[in-house]
Amino acid sequence: MALEKVRDILKLADEARTSVIAFNCTDYNTVKPVITIAEELRKPVICMLYPEHARDKHWTTPYIFAETVKSIAKDVKVPVGLHLDHCSDFDYIVAAMRDGFDSVMYDGSMLSVEENIKNTREITRVARALGADVEAELGRVGFASTVTDQSDTDMYTKPEVAAAFCEQSGCSSVAVAIGSAHGFYKETPHLDIQRLKAINAATDVPLVLHGGSGIPNDQLEIAFREGINKFNVGTEFFYLYYTTMQKFCQAGHPDFFDLPLEVQDQLMEYLRTKMQLCTMTL
Ligand SMILES: [Zn+2]
């Protein structure tokens, strides 16, 4: 089928009290396994592009990525969404929307709440005109390599600010900081579920959890029931891509052209387990 709007996919997840999983992808070897396993497991899925992976001389371009996702998604029956991950570059976001992204993240988490609202509203206004949705970020999801980033509650999303933020910014979904962080964790994260419940009670939009590589599954199950409807995974997925290539090359495999197949096989095996976290079956 054609691409489904991320907004509609998140609504399905919200109704089922679970979370759709959004995977950072870069190329055919990542997009194809994600959509193939979503179809096999009858689950919706979202393919995301991180802008840093699509700058000059890098993996892809927003246009090529969007066309890749679209062309693979049209052959499956499950809803597939296309999303631009973390971006704070207004021009880049608008260009990506013109290239086919109908869901984008504007990340103003480094700014004051007032500036974040102002910029998110500006992007939302343009996005609406182009038929796109905007994920915002309130609080700041930092980096797992800096342990304090996941435990510094000053950076966490404040429930008392969340309602006004969502209303004034016009965002369609919001990424929350409740104890997760980007990259591999040095210490097991402990999600602040009470805070999540309070944010969920205060807002009407789907909530997004970033930093999905290494949060214990029992915590995720609770978080998904308590308002997380989009869950972002990148690091562990890419790391598996890398280690698979490394092993393949070290083994001195006779046929180099088997490398992409080996990468896809390994990623599919991982996805078969990871996607089960989304409890919805279509
Ligand atoms: Zn993120």
PDB file of C-alpha atoms and ligand atoms in Angstrom:
ATOM      1  CA  MET A   1       0.000   0.000   0.000  1.00  0.00           C
ATOM      2  CA  ALA A   2       0.993   3.617  -0.247  1.00  0.00           C
ATOM      3  CA  LEU A   3       2.725   5.213   2.708  1.00  0.00           C
ATOM      4  CA  GLU A   4       0.485   5.788   5.711  1.00  0.00           C
ATOM      5  CA  LYS A   5       0.592   9.066   7.594  1.00  0.00           C
ATOM      6  CA  VAL A   6       2.626   8.772  10.798  1.00  0.00           C
ATOM      7  CA  ARG A   7      -0.193  10.598  12.588  1.00  0.00           C
ATOM      8  CA  ASP A   8      -2.602   7.757  11.669  1.00  0.00           C
ATOM      9  CA  ILE A   9      -0.107   5.058  12.653  1.00  0.00           C
ATOM     10  CA  LEU A  10       0.369   6.682  16.062  1.00  0.00           C
ATOM     11  CA  LYS A  11      -3.403   6.858  16.483  1.00  0.00           C
ATOM     12  CA  LEU A  12      -3.620   3.087  15.890  1.00  0.00           C
ATOM     13  CA  ALA A  13      -0.891   2.540  18.481  1.00  0.00           C
ATOM     14  CA  ASP A  14      -2.632   4.826  20.961  1.00  0.00           C
ATOM     15  CA  GLU A  15      -5.923   2.960  20.571  1.00  0.00           C
ATOM     16  CA  ALA A  16      -4.124  -0.356  21.117  1.00  0.00           C
ATOM     17  CA  ARG A  17      -2.194   1.098  24.086  1.00  0.00           C
ATOM     18  CA  THR A  18       1.111   0.153  22.572  1.00  0.00           C
ATOM     19  CA  SER A  19       3.918   1.758  20.620  1.00  0.00           C
ATOM     20  CA  VAL A  20       4.873   1.508  17.009  1.00  0.00           C
ATOM     21  CA  ILE A  21       8.619   1.104  16.584  1.00  0.00           C
ATOM     22  CA  ALA A  22      10.464   3.602  14.428  1.00  0.00           C
ATOM     23  CA  PHE A  23      13.816   2.463  13.095  1.00  0.00           C
ATOM     24  CA  ASN A  24      16.591   4.744  11.900  1.00  0.00           C
ATOM     25  CA  CYS A  25      17.495   3.501   8.438  1.00  0.00           C
ATOM     26  CA  THR A  26      20.040   4.604   5.878  1.00  0.00           C
ATOM     27  CA  ASP A  27      19.691   2.565   2.723  1.00  0.00           C
ATOM     28  CA  TYR A  28      17.971  -0.323   0.974  1.00  0.00           C
ATOM     29  CA  ASN A  29      19.725  -2.844   3.246  1.00  0.00           C
ATOM     30  CA  THR A  30      18.053  -1.334   6.305  1.00  0.00           C
ATOM     31  CA  VAL A  31      14.692  -0.242   4.873  1.00  0.00           C
ATOM     32  CA  LYS A  32      13.984  -3.561   3.149  1.00  0.00           C
ATOM     33  CA  PRO A  33      14.391  -5.738   6.301  1.00  0.00           C
ATOM     34  CA  VAL A  34      12.304  -3.317   8.408  1.00  0.00           C
ATOM     35  CA  ILE A  35       9.364  -3.373   6.011  1.00  0.00           C
ATOM     36  CA  THR A  36       9.704  -7.101   5.284  1.00  0.00           C
ATOM     37  CA  ILE A  37       9.517  -8.065   8.965  1.00  0.00           C
ATOM     38  CA  ALA A  38       6.682  -5.594   9.649  1.00  0.00           C
ATOM     39  CA  GLU A  39       4.719  -7.364   6.911  1.00  0.00           C
ATOM     40  CA  GLU A  40       5.666 -10.813   8.234  1.00  0.00           C
ATOM     41  CA  LEU A  41       4.556  -9.897  11.788  1.00  0.00           C
ATOM     42  CA  ARG A  42       1.543  -7.853  10.615  1.00  0.00           C
ATOM     43  CA  LYS A  43       2.656  -4.731  12.472  1.00  0.00           C
ATOM     44  CA  PRO A  44       2.822  -1.082  11.450  1.00  0.00           C
ATOM     45  CA  VAL A  45       6.290   0.411  11.306  1.00  0.00           C
ATOM     46  CA  ILE A  46       8.088   3.707  10.702  1.00  0.00           C
ATOM     47  CA  CYS A  47      11.310   4.213   8.737  1.00  0.00           C
ATOM     48  CA  MET A  48      13.235   7.277   9.865  1.00  0.00           C
ATOM     49  CA  LEU A  49      16.084   9.176   8.315  1.00  0.00           C
ATOM     50  CA  TYR A  50      18.536  10.980  10.563  1.00  0.00           C
ATOM     51  CA  PRO A  51      19.682  14.096   8.639  1.00  0.00           C
ATOM     52  CA  GLU A  52      23.332  13.579   9.574  1.00  0.00           C
ATOM     53  CA  HIS A  53      23.181  10.368   7.522  1.00  0.00           C
ATOM     54  CA  ALA A  54      22.077  12.302   4.476  1.00  0.00           C
ATOM     55  CA  ARG A  55      24.405  15.235   4.280  1.00  0.00           C
ATOM     56  CA  ASP A  56      26.930  15.638   1.456  1.00  0.00           C
ATOM     57  CA  LYS A  57      28.885  12.510   0.565  1.00  0.00           C
ATOM     58  CA  HIS A  58      27.020  10.318   3.006  1.00  0.00           C
ATOM     59  CA  TRP A  59      24.627   7.365   2.873  1.00  0.00           C
ATOM     60  CA  THR A  60      21.734   8.813   0.939  1.00  0.00           C
ATOM     61  CA  THR A  61      19.639  11.923   0.284  1.00  0.00           C
ATOM     62  CA  PRO A  62      16.181  12.670   1.692  1.00  0.00           C
ATOM     63  CA  TYR A  63      14.689  12.245  -1.787  1.00  0.00           C
ATOM     64  CA  ILE A  64      16.350   8.880  -2.461  1.00  0.00           C
ATOM     65  CA  PHE A  65      15.455   7.683   1.025  1.00  0.00           C
ATOM     66  CA  ALA A  66      11.806   8.730   0.676  1.00  0.00           C
ATOM     67  CA  GLU A  67      11.535   7.042  -2.710  1.00  0.00           C
ATOM     68  CA  THR A  68      13.167   3.866  -1.362  1.00  0.00           C
ATOM     69  CA  VAL A  69      10.692   3.617   1.532  1.00  0.00           C
ATOM     70  CA  LYS A  70       7.751   4.433  -0.721  1.00  0.00           C
ATOM     71  CA  SER A  71       8.641   1.887  -3.379  1.00  0.00           C
ATOM     72  CA  ILE A  72       9.131  -0.962  -0.893  1.00  0.00           C
ATOM     73  CA  ALA A  73       6.051  -0.011   1.146  1.00  0.00           C
ATOM     74  CA  LYS A  74       3.746  -0.160  -1.849  1.00  0.00           C
ATOM     75  CA  ASP A  75       4.203  -3.941  -2.052  1.00  0.00           C
ATOM     76  CA  VAL A  76       3.095  -4.686   1.523  1.00  0.00           C
ATOM     77  CA  LYS A  77      -0.258  -4.574   3.321  1.00  0.00           C
ATOM     78  CA  VAL A  78       0.858  -3.130   6.674  1.00  0.00           C
ATOM     79  CA  PRO A  79       1.031   0.634   7.256  1.00  0.00           C
ATOM     80  CA  VAL A  80       4.524   2.047   6.754  1.00  0.00           C
ATOM     81  CA  GLY A  81       5.370   5.592   7.833  1.00  0.00           C
ATOM     82  CA  LEU A  82       8.192   7.861   6.689  1.00  0.00           C
ATOM     83  CA  HIS A  83       9.740  10.278   9.167  1.00  0.00           C
ATOM     84  CA  LEU A  84      12.643  12.719   9.355  1.00  0.00           C
ATOM     85  CA  ASP A  85      14.386  12.345  12.707  1.00  0.00           C
ATOM     86  CA  HIS A  86      16.024  15.132  14.805  1.00  0.00           C
ATOM     87  CA  CYS A  87      16.452  18.281  12.803  1.00  0.00           C
ATOM     88  CA  SER A  88      16.689  21.896  13.839  1.00  0.00           C
ATOM     89  CA  ASP A  89      17.515  23.270  10.400  1.00  0.00           C
ATOM     90  CA  PHE A  90      14.386  24.965   9.069  1.00  0.00           C
ATOM     91  CA  ASP A  91      15.483  24.868   5.404  1.00  0.00           C
ATOM     92  CA  TYR A  92      16.466  21.201   5.598  1.00  0.00           C
ATOM     93  CA  ILE A  93      13.085  20.296   7.087  1.00  0.00           C
ATOM     94  CA  VAL A  94      11.152  22.169   4.409  1.00  0.00           C
ATOM     95  CA  ALA A  95      13.275  20.592   1.659  1.00  0.00           C
ATOM     96  CA  ALA A  96      12.653  17.132   3.145  1.00  0.00           C
ATOM     97  CA  MET A  97       8.906  17.762   3.206  1.00  0.00           C
ATOM     98  CA  ARG A  98       9.070  18.714  -0.456  1.00  0.00           C
ATOM     99  CA  ASP A  99      11.020  15.495  -1.081  1.00  0.00           C
ATOM    100  CA  GLY A 100       8.157  13.409   0.326  1.00  0.00           C
ATOM    101  CA  PHE A 101       8.507  13.362   4.113  1.00  0.00           C
ATOM    102  CA  ASP A 102       5.053  13.914   5.577  1.00  0.00           C
ATOM    103  CA  SER A 103       6.354  13.622   9.131  1.00  0.00           C
ATOM    104  CA  VAL A 104       9.344  15.493  10.529  1.00  0.00           C
ATOM    105  CA  MET A 105      10.897  16.146  13.893  1.00  0.00           C
ATOM    106  CA  TYR A 106      11.804  19.661  14.831  1.00  0.00           C
ATOM    107  CA  ASP A 107      14.247  19.435  17.721  1.00  0.00           C
ATOM    108  CA  GLY A 108      14.314  22.640  19.728  1.00  0.00           C
ATOM    109  CA  SER A 109      15.287  20.898  22.949  1.00  0.00           C
ATOM    110  CA  MET A 110      18.528  22.881  23.237  1.00  0.00           C
ATOM    111  CA  LEU A 111      16.553  26.137  23.403  1.00  0.00           C
ATOM    112  CA  SER A 112      14.490  27.735  26.135  1.00  0.00           C
ATOM    113  CA  VAL A 113      10.908  26.472  26.286  1.00  0.00           C
ATOM    114  CA  GLU A 114       9.704  29.796  24.860  1.00  0.00           C
ATOM    115  CA  GLU A 115      12.094  29.637  21.903  1.00  0.00           C
ATOM    116  CA  ASN A 116      11.292  25.972  21.389  1.00  0.00           C
ATOM    117  CA  ILE A 117       7.560  26.765  21.225  1.00  0.00           C
ATOM    118  CA  LYS A 118       8.139  29.684  18.855  1.00  0.00           C
ATOM    119  CA  ASN A 119      10.258  27.660  16.407  1.00  0.00           C
ATOM    120  CA  THR A 120       8.101  24.543  16.580  1.00  0.00           C
ATOM    121  CA  ARG A 121       5.035  26.656  15.837  1.00  0.00           C
ATOM    122  CA  GLU A 122       6.772  28.167  12.835  1.00  0.00           C
ATOM    123  CA  ILE A 123       7.646  24.721  11.446  1.00  0.00           C
ATOM    124  CA  THR A 124       4.152  23.442  12.219  1.00  0.00           C
ATOM    125  CA  ARG A 125       2.611  26.279  10.245  1.00  0.00           C
ATOM    126  CA  VAL A 126       4.674  25.423   7.150  1.00  0.00           C
ATOM    127  CA  ALA A 127       4.205  21.689   7.670  1.00  0.00           C
ATOM    128  CA  ARG A 128       0.453  22.054   7.784  1.00  0.00           C
ATOM    129  CA  ALA A 129       0.481  23.863   4.450  1.00  0.00           C
ATOM    130  CA  LEU A 130       2.489  20.992   2.969  1.00  0.00           C
ATOM    131  CA  GLY A 131       0.349  18.289   4.580  1.00  0.00           C
ATOM    132  CA  ALA A 132       3.024  17.172   7.042  1.00  0.00           C
ATOM    133  CA  ASP A 133       3.094  16.539  10.785  1.00  0.00           C
ATOM    134  CA  VAL A 134       5.660  17.691  13.321  1.00  0.00           C
ATOM    135  CA  GLU A 135       7.144  15.819  16.262  1.00  0.00           C
ATOM    136  CA  ALA A 136       8.575  18.221  18.840  1.00  0.00           C
ATOM    137  CA  GLU A 137      10.855  17.585  21.795  1.00  0.00           C
ATOM    138  CA  LEU A 138      10.259  18.931  25.272  1.00  0.00           C
ATOM    139  CA  GLY A 139      12.961  18.479  27.884  1.00  0.00           C
ATOM    140  CA  ARG A 140      16.148  17.039  26.435  1.00  0.00           C
ATOM    141  CA  VAL A 141      17.024  13.444  25.617  1.00  0.00           C
ATOM    142  CA  GLY A 142      20.806  13.523  25.875  1.00  0.00           C
ATOM    143  CA  PHE A 143      23.541  11.019  25.105  1.00  0.00           C
ATOM    144  CA  ALA A 144      24.092   7.754  26.923  1.00  0.00           C
ATOM    145  CA  SER A 145      27.844   8.220  26.599  1.00  0.00           C
ATOM    146  CA  THR A 146      27.427  10.992  29.162  1.00  0.00           C
ATOM    147  CA  VAL A 147      25.865   9.100  32.062  1.00  0.00           C
ATOM    148  CA  THR A 148      24.543  12.280  33.668  1.00  0.00           C
ATOM    149  CA  ASP A 149      22.441  12.966  30.549  1.00  0.00           C
ATOM    150  CA  GLN A 150      20.076  10.130  31.451  1.00  0.00           C
ATOM    151  CA  SER A 151      19.950  10.847  35.174  1.00  0.00           C
ATOM    152  CA  ASP A 152      19.902  14.663  35.168  1.00  0.00           C
ATOM    153  CA  THR A 153      16.278  15.334  36.028  1.00  0.00           C
ATOM    154  CA  ASP A 154      16.710  19.013  35.175  1.00  0.00           C
ATOM    155  CA  MET A 155      16.706  17.866  31.556  1.00  0.00           C
ATOM    156  CA  TYR A 156      13.548  15.766  31.997  1.00  0.00           C
ATOM    157  CA  THR A 157      10.220  16.844  30.560  1.00  0.00           C
ATOM    158  CA  LYS A 158       8.190  18.812  33.071  1.00  0.00           C
ATOM    159  CA  PRO A 159       4.558  17.670  33.134  1.00  0.00           C
ATOM    160  CA  GLU A 160       3.382  21.111  34.232  1.00  0.00           C
ATOM    161  CA  VAL A 161       4.840  22.649  31.048  1.00  0.00           C
ATOM    162  CA  ALA A 162       3.754  19.894  28.644  1.00  0.00           C
ATOM    163  CA  ALA A 163       0.114  20.897  28.091  1.00  0.00           C
ATOM    164  CA  ALA A 164       0.882  24.521  27.230  1.00  0.00           C
ATOM    165  CA  PHE A 165       3.833  23.435  25.089  1.00  0.00           C
ATOM    166  CA  CYS A 166       1.744  21.081  22.947  1.00  0.00           C
ATOM    167  CA  GLU A 167      -1.134  23.510  22.635  1.00  0.00           C
ATOM    168  CA  GLN A 168       0.985  26.523  21.724  1.00  0.00           C
ATOM    169  CA  SER A 169       3.479  24.755  19.469  1.00  0.00           C
ATOM    170  CA  GLY A 170       0.805  22.886  17.497  1.00  0.00           C
ATOM    171  CA  CYS A 171       2.937  19.726  17.422  1.00  0.00           C
ATOM    172  CA  SER A 172       1.359  16.399  16.425  1.00  0.00           C
ATOM    173  CA  SER A 173       3.498  14.363  18.815  1.00  0.00           C
ATOM    174  CA  VAL A 174       6.148  15.103  21.383  1.00  0.00           C
ATOM    175  CA  ALA A 175       9.379  13.377  22.372  1.00  0.00           C
ATOM    176  CA  VAL A 176       9.757  13.253  26.123  1.00  0.00           C
ATOM    177  CA  ALA A 177      12.811  13.042  28.371  1.00  0.00           C
ATOM    178  CA  ILE A 178      12.067  10.536  31.137  1.00  0.00           C
ATOM    179  CA  GLY A 179      15.407   8.814  31.648  1.00  0.00           C
ATOM    180  CA  SER A 180      16.398   7.451  28.244  1.00  0.00           C
ATOM    181  CA  ALA A 181      19.370   8.640  26.189  1.00  0.00           C
ATOM    182  CA  HIS A 182      20.852   8.216  22.708  1.00  0.00           C
ATOM    183  CA  GLY A 183      23.524   5.592  22.033  1.00  0.00           C
ATOM    184  CA  PHE A 184      24.604   2.594  24.100  1.00  0.00           C
ATOM    185  CA  TYR A 185      23.953   2.942  27.826  1.00  0.00           C
ATOM    186  CA  LYS A 186      26.795   2.735  30.295  1.00  0.00           C
ATOM    187  CA  GLU A 187      24.306   2.150  33.104  1.00  0.00           C
ATOM    188  CA  THR A 188      20.892   0.511  32.869  1.00  0.00           C
ATOM    189  CA  PRO A 189      18.345   3.296  32.410  1.00  0.00           C
ATOM    190  CA  HIS A 190      15.395   3.637  34.755  1.00  0.00           C
ATOM    191  CA  LEU A 191      12.446   5.308  33.091  1.00  0.00           C
ATOM    192  CA  ASP A 192      10.525   7.746  35.268  1.00  0.00           C
ATOM    193  CA  ILE A 193       7.098   6.170  34.799  1.00  0.00           C
ATOM    194  CA  GLN A 194       5.336   8.489  37.262  1.00  0.00           C
ATOM    195  CA  ARG A 195       6.526  11.455  35.224  1.00  0.00           C
ATOM    196  CA  LEU A 196       5.388   9.754  32.022  1.00  0.00           C
ATOM    197  CA  LYS A 197       1.923   9.188  33.497  1.00  0.00           C
ATOM    198  CA  ALA A 198       1.705  12.843  34.510  1.00  0.00           C
ATOM    199  CA  ILE A 199       2.785  14.044  31.047  1.00  0.00           C
ATOM    200  CA  ASN A 200       0.323  11.685  29.381  1.00  0.00           C
ATOM    201  CA  ALA A 201      -2.502  12.908  31.610  1.00  0.00           C
ATOM    202  CA  ALA A 202      -1.661  16.534  30.798  1.00  0.00           C
ATOM    203  CA  THR A 203      -1.438  16.186  27.003  1.00  0.00           C
ATOM    204  CA  ASP A 204      -3.540  14.975  24.080  1.00  0.00           C
ATOM    205  CA  VAL A 205      -0.785  14.140  21.614  1.00  0.00           C
ATOM    206  CA  PRO A 206       1.068  10.815  21.248  1.00  0.00           C
ATOM    207  CA  LEU A 207       4.318  10.668  23.218  1.00  0.00           C
ATOM    208  CA  VAL A 208       7.617   9.524  21.739  1.00  0.00           C
ATOM    209  CA  LEU A 209      10.483   7.746  23.474  1.00  0.00           C
ATOM    210  CA  HIS A 210      13.985   8.186  22.026  1.00  0.00           C
ATOM    211  CA  GLY A 211      17.126   6.274  22.945  1.00  0.00           C
ATOM    212  CA  GLY A 212      15.734   2.772  22.418  1.00  0.00           C
ATOM    213  CA  SER A 213      18.960   0.754  22.392  1.00  0.00           C
ATOM    214  CA  GLY A 214      19.195  -0.949  25.776  1.00  0.00           C
ATOM    215  CA  ILE A 215      16.121  -0.047  27.817  1.00  0.00           C
ATOM    216  CA  PRO A 216      14.949  -3.252  29.575  1.00  0.00           C
ATOM    217  CA  ASN A 217      11.827  -4.700  27.959  1.00  0.00           C
ATOM    218  CA  ASP A 218       9.808  -4.754  31.188  1.00  0.00           C
ATOM    219  CA  GLN A 219      10.211  -0.977  31.459  1.00  0.00           C
ATOM    220  CA  LEU A 220       9.235  -0.529  27.831  1.00  0.00           C
ATOM    221  CA  GLU A 221       6.073  -2.594  28.256  1.00  0.00           C
ATOM    222  CA  ILE A 222       4.954  -0.277  31.046  1.00  0.00           C
ATOM    223  CA  ALA A 223       5.962   2.866  29.148  1.00  0.00           C
ATOM    224  CA  PHE A 224       3.988   1.736  26.083  1.00  0.00           C
ATOM    225  CA  ARG A 225       0.883   1.192  28.204  1.00  0.00           C
ATOM    226  CA  GLU A 226       1.311   4.588  29.835  1.00  0.00           C
ATOM    227  CA  GLY A 227       1.383   6.771  26.745  1.00  0.00           C
ATOM    228  CA  ILE A 228       4.449   6.090  24.597  1.00  0.00           C
ATOM    229  CA  ASN A 229       3.135   5.502  21.059  1.00  0.00           C
ATOM    230  CA  LYS A 230       6.351   5.880  19.061  1.00  0.00           C
ATOM    231  CA  PHE A 231       9.612   4.276  20.110  1.00  0.00           C
ATOM    232  CA  ASN A 232      12.842   5.187  18.303  1.00  0.00           C
ATOM    233  CA  VAL A 233      15.584   2.640  17.760  1.00  0.00           C
ATOM    234  CA  GLY A 234      18.870   3.365  15.989  1.00  0.00           C
ATOM    235  CA  THR A 235      22.166   2.526  17.654  1.00  0.00           C
ATOM    236  CA  GLU A 236      21.797  -1.229  18.187  1.00  0.00           C
ATOM    237  CA  PHE A 237      20.336  -1.640  14.693  1.00  0.00           C
ATOM    238  CA  PHE A 238      23.277   0.147  13.039  1.00  0.00           C
ATOM    239  CA  TYR A 239      25.774  -1.618  15.258  1.00  0.00           C
ATOM    240  CA  LEU A 240      24.467  -4.969  14.075  1.00  0.00           C
ATOM    241  CA  TYR A 241      24.884  -3.791  10.467  1.00  0.00           C
ATOM    242  CA  TYR A 242      28.484  -2.880  11.243  1.00  0.00           C
ATOM    243  CA  THR A 243      29.430  -6.056  13.133  1.00  0.00           C
ATOM    244  CA  THR A 244      27.836  -8.212  10.433  1.00  0.00           C
ATOM    245  CA  MET A 245      29.988  -6.552   7.767  1.00  0.00           C
ATOM    246  CA  GLN A 246      33.025  -6.864   9.997  1.00  0.00           C
ATOM    247  CA  LYS A 247      32.503 -10.604  10.567  1.00  0.00           C
ATOM    248  CA  PHE A 248      31.778 -11.199   6.899  1.00  0.00           C
ATOM    249  CA  CYS A 249      34.985  -9.478   5.826  1.00  0.00           C
ATOM    250  CA  GLN A 250      37.116 -11.091   8.526  1.00  0.00           C
ATOM    251  CA  ALA A 251      35.853 -14.515   7.480  1.00  0.00           C
ATOM    252  CA  GLY A 252      37.302 -13.883   4.032  1.00  0.00           C
ATOM    253  CA  HIS A 253      34.043 -14.772   2.320  1.00  0.00           C
ATOM    254  CA  PRO A 254      34.646 -15.751  -1.311  1.00  0.00           C
ATOM    255  CA  ASP A 255      31.766 -13.758  -2.782  1.00  0.00           C
ATOM    256  CA  PHE A 256      31.632 -10.089  -1.835  1.00  0.00           C
ATOM    257  CA  PHE A 257      28.200  -9.754  -3.452  1.00  0.00           C
ATOM    258  CA  ASP A 258      26.700 -11.900  -0.699  1.00  0.00           C
ATOM    259  CA  LEU A 259      27.484  -9.155   1.847  1.00  0.00           C
ATOM    260  CA  PRO A 260      24.209  -7.199   1.500  1.00  0.00           C
ATOM    261  CA  LEU A 261      22.234 -10.442   1.798  1.00  0.00           C
ATOM    262  CA  GLU A 262      24.075 -11.375   4.969  1.00  0.00           C
ATOM    263  CA  VAL A 263      23.431  -7.883   6.394  1.00  0.00           C
ATOM    264  CA  GLN A 264      19.727  -8.106   5.559  1.00  0.00           C
ATOM    265  CA  ASP A 265      19.440 -11.616   7.050  1.00  0.00           C
ATOM    266  CA  GLN A 266      21.034 -10.564  10.330  1.00  0.00           C
ATOM    267  CA  LEU A 267      18.926  -7.410  10.583  1.00  0.00           C
ATOM    268  CA  MET A 268      15.750  -9.403   9.881  1.00  0.00           C
ATOM    269  CA  GLU A 269      16.571 -11.854  12.642  1.00  0.00           C
ATOM    270  CA  TYR A 270      17.023  -8.964  15.089  1.00  0.00           C
ATOM    271  CA  LEU A 271      13.827  -7.233  13.895  1.00  0.00           C
ATOM    272  CA  ARG A 272      11.737 -10.382  14.383  1.00  0.00           C
ATOM    273  CA  THR A 273      12.401 -10.088  18.113  1.00  0.00           C
ATOM    274  CA  LYS A 274      12.521  -6.310  18.518  1.00  0.00           C
ATOM    275  CA  MET A 275       9.238  -5.651  16.719  1.00  0.00           C
ATOM    276  CA  GLN A 276       7.394  -7.973  19.109  1.00  0.00           C
ATOM    277  CA  LEU A 277       7.569  -5.106  21.621  1.00  0.00           C
ATOM    278  CA  CYS A 278       4.759  -3.530  19.614  1.00  0.00           C
ATOM    279  CA  THR A 279       1.851  -5.655  20.830  1.00  0.00           C
ATOM    280  CA  MET A 280      -0.512  -4.680  18.034  1.00  0.00           C
ATOM    281  CA  THR A 281      -1.156  -7.171  15.241  1.00  0.00           C
ATOM    282  CA  LEU A 282      -3.132  -6.046  12.205  1.00  0.00           C
TER     283      LEU A 282
HETATM  284 ZN    ZN B   1      16.397  10.871  19.252  1.00  0.00          ZN
END
